[in-house]
């Protein structure tokens, strides 16, 4: 694994803030654009990243009725991003519809299913969401369903990565948030692991945000993460 397998989230509120962060970390090749920034800037941030020859993880987590997920996926194709997310819990029909749209377009964009949000812990899964399965089993079931629908990979906690690789196969892309270097604070992520451990467990890409972007010296923090892996 190398620095191209580290995805940095642009969790900032404006286009100006996003551009400033990208310029601050010129060695970063892969950036994540989530709901906050996309709602704020629309496609402007994606165009900027494309013009800078950056790879893009568009993390919008589509979760709606099948026809809406299909239409939204079709609309996302114009941005020519590398990765796009949708919730596995949208169901088989929605997942299959999204994959068919991508396949028909011959786009290289990969679809990733959200297995379980990394902010959710076992207690919340059982008490708040009333899911009777253990968290690892629930994540595996969602990823397996996504695989059966033709989805290219999943977003999962590093704790679930090894089992998902074993069951879903080496070509099933795993993107893992909830990754924190040993020197960083955990924050609101409930299930975390260090970068080196996460790659060892089977992660293909890591999403590492606050330990780098909110560091006193983001460049130094980035270099420390790269040295760690």
Short mmCIF file of C-alpha atoms in Angstrom, two decimals:
data_model
loop_
_atom_site.label_atom_id
_atom_site.label_comp_id
_atom_site.label_asym_id
_atom_site.label_seq_id
_atom_site.Cartn_x
_atom_site.Cartn_y
_atom_site.Cartn_z
CA UNK A 1 0.00 0.00 0.00
CA UNK A 2 1.10 3.57 -0.62
CA UNK A 3 -0.08 7.16 -0.25
CA UNK A 4 -2.50 6.76 -3.19
CA UNK A 5 -4.51 4.39 -0.98
CA UNK A 6 -5.13 7.09 1.62
CA UNK A 7 -8.28 9.18 1.04
CA UNK A 8 -8.54 12.54 2.78
CA UNK A 9 -12.04 13.94 3.39
CA UNK A 10 -12.82 17.51 2.44
CA UNK A 11 -15.07 18.01 5.46
CA UNK A 12 -15.23 21.77 5.10
CA UNK A 13 -18.22 24.08 4.45
CA UNK A 14 -17.13 26.02 1.37
CA UNK A 15 -15.33 25.80 -1.97
CA UNK A 16 -12.71 28.28 -0.76
CA UNK A 17 -11.94 26.17 2.32
CA UNK A 18 -11.73 23.03 0.19
CA UNK A 19 -9.33 24.57 -2.32
CA UNK A 20 -7.17 25.88 0.51
CA UNK A 21 -6.94 22.38 2.02
CA UNK A 22 -6.10 20.74 -1.31
CA UNK A 23 -3.35 23.30 -1.88
CA UNK A 24 -2.05 22.76 1.65
CA UNK A 25 -1.63 19.03 0.97
CA UNK A 26 -0.36 18.81 -2.63
CA UNK A 27 0.89 15.23 -2.23
CA UNK A 28 -2.61 13.91 -1.53
CA UNK A 29 -4.01 12.34 -4.70
CA UNK A 30 -7.38 11.03 -3.45
CA UNK A 31 -10.04 13.26 -1.86
CA UNK A 32 -13.47 12.52 -0.40
CA UNK A 33 -16.37 14.90 -1.01
CA UNK A 34 -19.29 14.32 1.35
CA UNK A 35 -22.74 15.76 1.87
CA UNK A 36 -21.75 19.03 3.51
CA UNK A 37 -19.38 20.19 0.79
CA UNK A 38 -21.41 18.83 -2.12
CA UNK A 39 -24.60 20.54 -0.92
CA UNK A 40 -22.60 23.73 -0.46
CA UNK A 41 -20.75 23.74 -3.78
CA UNK A 42 -22.58 21.34 -6.11
CA UNK A 43 -20.31 20.15 -8.89
CA UNK A 44 -17.85 23.05 -8.57
CA UNK A 45 -15.61 21.22 -6.12
CA UNK A 46 -15.64 18.10 -8.28
CA UNK A 47 -14.64 20.11 -11.36
CA UNK A 48 -11.81 21.71 -9.40
CA UNK A 49 -10.49 18.32 -8.25
CA UNK A 50 -10.72 16.90 -11.78
CA UNK A 51 -8.82 19.92 -13.15
CA UNK A 52 -6.13 19.22 -10.54
CA UNK A 53 -5.94 15.56 -11.66
CA UNK A 54 -7.13 14.30 -8.30
CA UNK A 55 -9.12 11.12 -7.71
CA UNK A 56 -12.55 11.60 -6.15
CA UNK A 57 -14.55 9.60 -3.64
CA UNK A 58 -18.08 11.06 -3.82
CA UNK A 59 -19.60 9.99 -0.53
CA UNK A 60 -23.30 10.88 -0.84
CA UNK A 61 -24.67 7.61 0.58
CA UNK A 62 -27.76 7.33 -1.63
CA UNK A 63 -30.63 5.79 0.32
CA UNK A 64 -34.04 6.02 -1.30
CA UNK A 65 -36.57 4.11 -3.40
CA UNK A 66 -35.00 2.17 -6.29
CA UNK A 67 -36.03 4.57 -9.05
CA UNK A 68 -34.60 7.57 -7.19
CA UNK A 69 -31.33 5.78 -6.44
CA UNK A 70 -31.11 4.79 -10.10
CA UNK A 71 -31.74 8.36 -11.30
CA UNK A 72 -29.31 9.85 -8.78
CA UNK A 73 -26.60 7.41 -9.83
CA UNK A 74 -27.20 8.29 -13.47
CA UNK A 75 -26.87 11.99 -12.64
CA UNK A 76 -23.63 11.35 -10.73
CA UNK A 77 -22.00 9.81 -13.81
CA UNK A 78 -21.45 13.23 -15.37
CA UNK A 79 -18.98 14.12 -12.62
CA UNK A 80 -16.64 11.25 -13.60
CA UNK A 81 -15.74 10.44 -10.01
CA UNK A 82 -13.86 7.29 -9.05
CA UNK A 83 -15.99 6.03 -6.17
CA UNK A 84 -19.65 6.63 -5.26
CA UNK A 85 -21.49 5.40 -2.17
CA UNK A 86 -25.01 4.18 -1.51
CA UNK A 87 -26.50 2.49 1.55
CA UNK A 88 -26.78 -1.28 1.40
CA UNK A 89 -30.01 -0.92 3.37
CA UNK A 90 -31.63 0.74 0.35
CA UNK A 91 -32.20 -2.89 -0.64
CA UNK A 92 -31.46 -5.27 -3.50
CA UNK A 93 -33.62 -3.55 -6.08
CA UNK A 94 -32.01 -0.16 -5.54
CA UNK A 95 -28.48 -1.60 -5.51
CA UNK A 96 -29.09 -3.57 -8.70
CA UNK A 97 -30.64 -0.56 -10.44
CA UNK A 98 -27.63 1.61 -9.59
CA UNK A 99 -25.20 -1.00 -10.88
CA UNK A 100 -27.14 -1.41 -14.13
CA UNK A 101 -26.93 2.33 -14.80
CA UNK A 102 -23.14 2.30 -14.37
CA UNK A 103 -22.74 -0.83 -16.45
CA UNK A 104 -24.83 0.55 -19.32
CA UNK A 105 -22.78 3.74 -19.37
CA UNK A 106 -19.46 1.84 -19.49
CA UNK A 107 -18.21 4.26 -16.84
CA UNK A 108 -15.18 3.15 -14.77
CA UNK A 109 -16.86 4.60 -11.64
CA UNK A 110 -17.05 2.07 -8.82
CA UNK A 111 -20.04 1.73 -6.49
CA UNK A 112 -19.55 1.13 -2.79
CA UNK A 113 -22.21 0.01 -0.35
CA UNK A 114 -22.27 1.39 3.19
CA UNK A 115 -22.40 -1.72 5.37
CA UNK A 116 -22.78 -0.07 8.80
CA UNK A 117 -21.84 3.50 9.68
CA UNK A 118 -18.65 3.48 11.75
CA UNK A 119 -20.32 5.81 14.26
CA UNK A 120 -22.73 2.99 15.17
CA UNK A 121 -21.72 0.58 17.94
CA UNK A 122 -23.21 -2.76 18.95
CA UNK A 123 -25.38 -1.25 21.67
CA UNK A 124 -26.92 1.30 19.29
CA UNK A 125 -27.51 -1.36 16.65
CA UNK A 126 -29.45 -3.49 19.13
CA UNK A 127 -31.25 -0.89 21.27
CA UNK A 128 -31.82 2.02 18.89
CA UNK A 129 -32.13 0.29 15.51
CA UNK A 130 -33.61 -2.96 16.86
CA UNK A 131 -31.32 -5.09 14.68
CA UNK A 132 -31.12 -8.56 16.31
CA UNK A 133 -27.81 -9.53 14.66
CA UNK A 134 -24.35 -8.96 16.08
CA UNK A 135 -22.71 -5.96 14.42
CA UNK A 136 -20.03 -7.90 12.46
CA UNK A 137 -22.67 -10.32 11.16
CA UNK A 138 -24.96 -7.46 10.12
CA UNK A 139 -22.13 -5.71 8.28
CA UNK A 140 -21.20 -8.95 6.52
CA UNK A 141 -24.79 -9.63 5.47
CA UNK A 142 -25.12 -6.16 3.98
CA UNK A 143 -21.81 -6.42 2.13
CA UNK A 144 -22.68 -9.88 0.81
CA UNK A 145 -26.04 -8.66 -0.48
CA UNK A 146 -24.29 -5.76 -2.20
CA UNK A 147 -21.79 -8.15 -3.78
CA UNK A 148 -24.64 -10.30 -5.10
CA UNK A 149 -26.16 -7.17 -6.68
CA UNK A 150 -22.93 -6.43 -8.54
CA UNK A 151 -21.75 -3.61 -6.29
CA UNK A 152 -17.97 -3.21 -6.50
CA UNK A 153 -17.16 -2.91 -2.83
CA UNK A 154 -18.16 -1.70 0.59
CA UNK A 155 -17.41 0.92 3.18
CA UNK A 156 -16.80 -0.83 6.48
CA UNK A 157 -15.00 -0.56 9.77
CA UNK A 158 -11.46 -2.01 9.77
CA UNK A 159 -12.74 -4.51 12.35
CA UNK A 160 -14.95 -6.11 9.70
CA UNK A 161 -12.46 -5.94 6.83
CA UNK A 162 -10.78 -9.33 7.19
CA UNK A 163 -14.05 -11.28 7.27
CA UNK A 164 -15.51 -9.30 4.37
CA UNK A 165 -12.43 -10.01 2.24
CA UNK A 166 -12.62 -13.71 3.07
CA UNK A 167 -16.30 -13.98 2.16
CA UNK A 168 -16.66 -11.42 -0.65
CA UNK A 169 -13.31 -11.98 -2.36
CA UNK A 170 -10.10 -10.07 -2.97
CA UNK A 171 -11.60 -8.06 -5.84
CA UNK A 172 -14.33 -6.63 -3.57
CA UNK A 173 -13.03 -3.14 -2.75
CA UNK A 174 -12.99 -2.21 0.93
CA UNK A 175 -12.80 1.41 1.98
CA UNK A 176 -12.34 1.89 5.71
CA UNK A 177 -13.04 5.04 7.69
CA UNK A 178 -12.65 4.91 11.45
CA UNK A 179 -8.87 4.85 11.04
CA UNK A 180 -6.78 6.72 13.58
CA UNK A 181 -2.98 6.78 13.93
CA UNK A 182 -1.73 5.80 17.36
CA UNK A 183 -0.99 9.44 18.17
CA UNK A 184 -4.49 10.70 17.28
CA UNK A 185 -7.69 10.98 19.33
CA UNK A 186 -10.64 8.73 18.48
CA UNK A 187 -13.34 11.41 18.21
CA UNK A 188 -16.88 10.20 17.43
CA UNK A 189 -15.77 7.03 15.66
CA UNK A 190 -16.79 4.00 17.71
CA UNK A 191 -14.79 1.30 15.94
CA UNK A 192 -11.25 2.37 15.11
CA UNK A 193 -7.88 0.92 14.13
CA UNK A 194 -4.47 2.29 13.16
CA UNK A 195 -3.62 2.67 9.43
CA UNK A 196 -1.05 -0.12 9.50
CA UNK A 197 -3.46 -2.49 11.25
CA UNK A 198 -6.32 -1.63 8.86
CA UNK A 199 -4.28 -2.45 5.77
CA UNK A 200 -3.15 -5.69 7.40
CA UNK A 201 -6.80 -6.61 7.99
CA UNK A 202 -7.63 -6.27 4.29
CA UNK A 203 -8.57 -2.64 3.68
CA UNK A 204 -7.86 -1.38 0.14
CA UNK A 205 -8.31 2.30 0.95
CA UNK A 206 -8.33 4.23 4.22
CA UNK A 207 -10.24 7.42 4.95
CA UNK A 208 -8.27 9.53 7.40
CA UNK A 209 -9.61 12.97 8.21
CA UNK A 210 -9.27 14.93 11.42
CA UNK A 211 -5.87 13.57 12.51
CA UNK A 212 -4.50 15.21 9.35
CA UNK A 213 -6.87 18.02 8.37
CA UNK A 214 -7.28 19.41 11.88
CA UNK A 215 -3.68 18.94 12.93
CA UNK A 216 -1.58 21.96 13.85
CA UNK A 217 0.63 21.05 10.92
CA UNK A 218 -1.39 19.00 8.36
CA UNK A 219 1.65 18.36 6.14
CA UNK A 220 3.62 16.92 9.04
CA UNK A 221 0.62 14.81 10.13
CA UNK A 222 0.26 13.47 6.57
CA UNK A 223 3.95 12.56 6.49
CA UNK A 224 3.65 10.79 9.86
CA UNK A 225 0.73 8.68 8.55
CA UNK A 226 2.64 7.73 5.39
CA UNK A 227 5.68 6.80 7.50
CA UNK A 228 3.45 4.68 9.74
CA UNK A 229 2.17 2.54 6.85
#
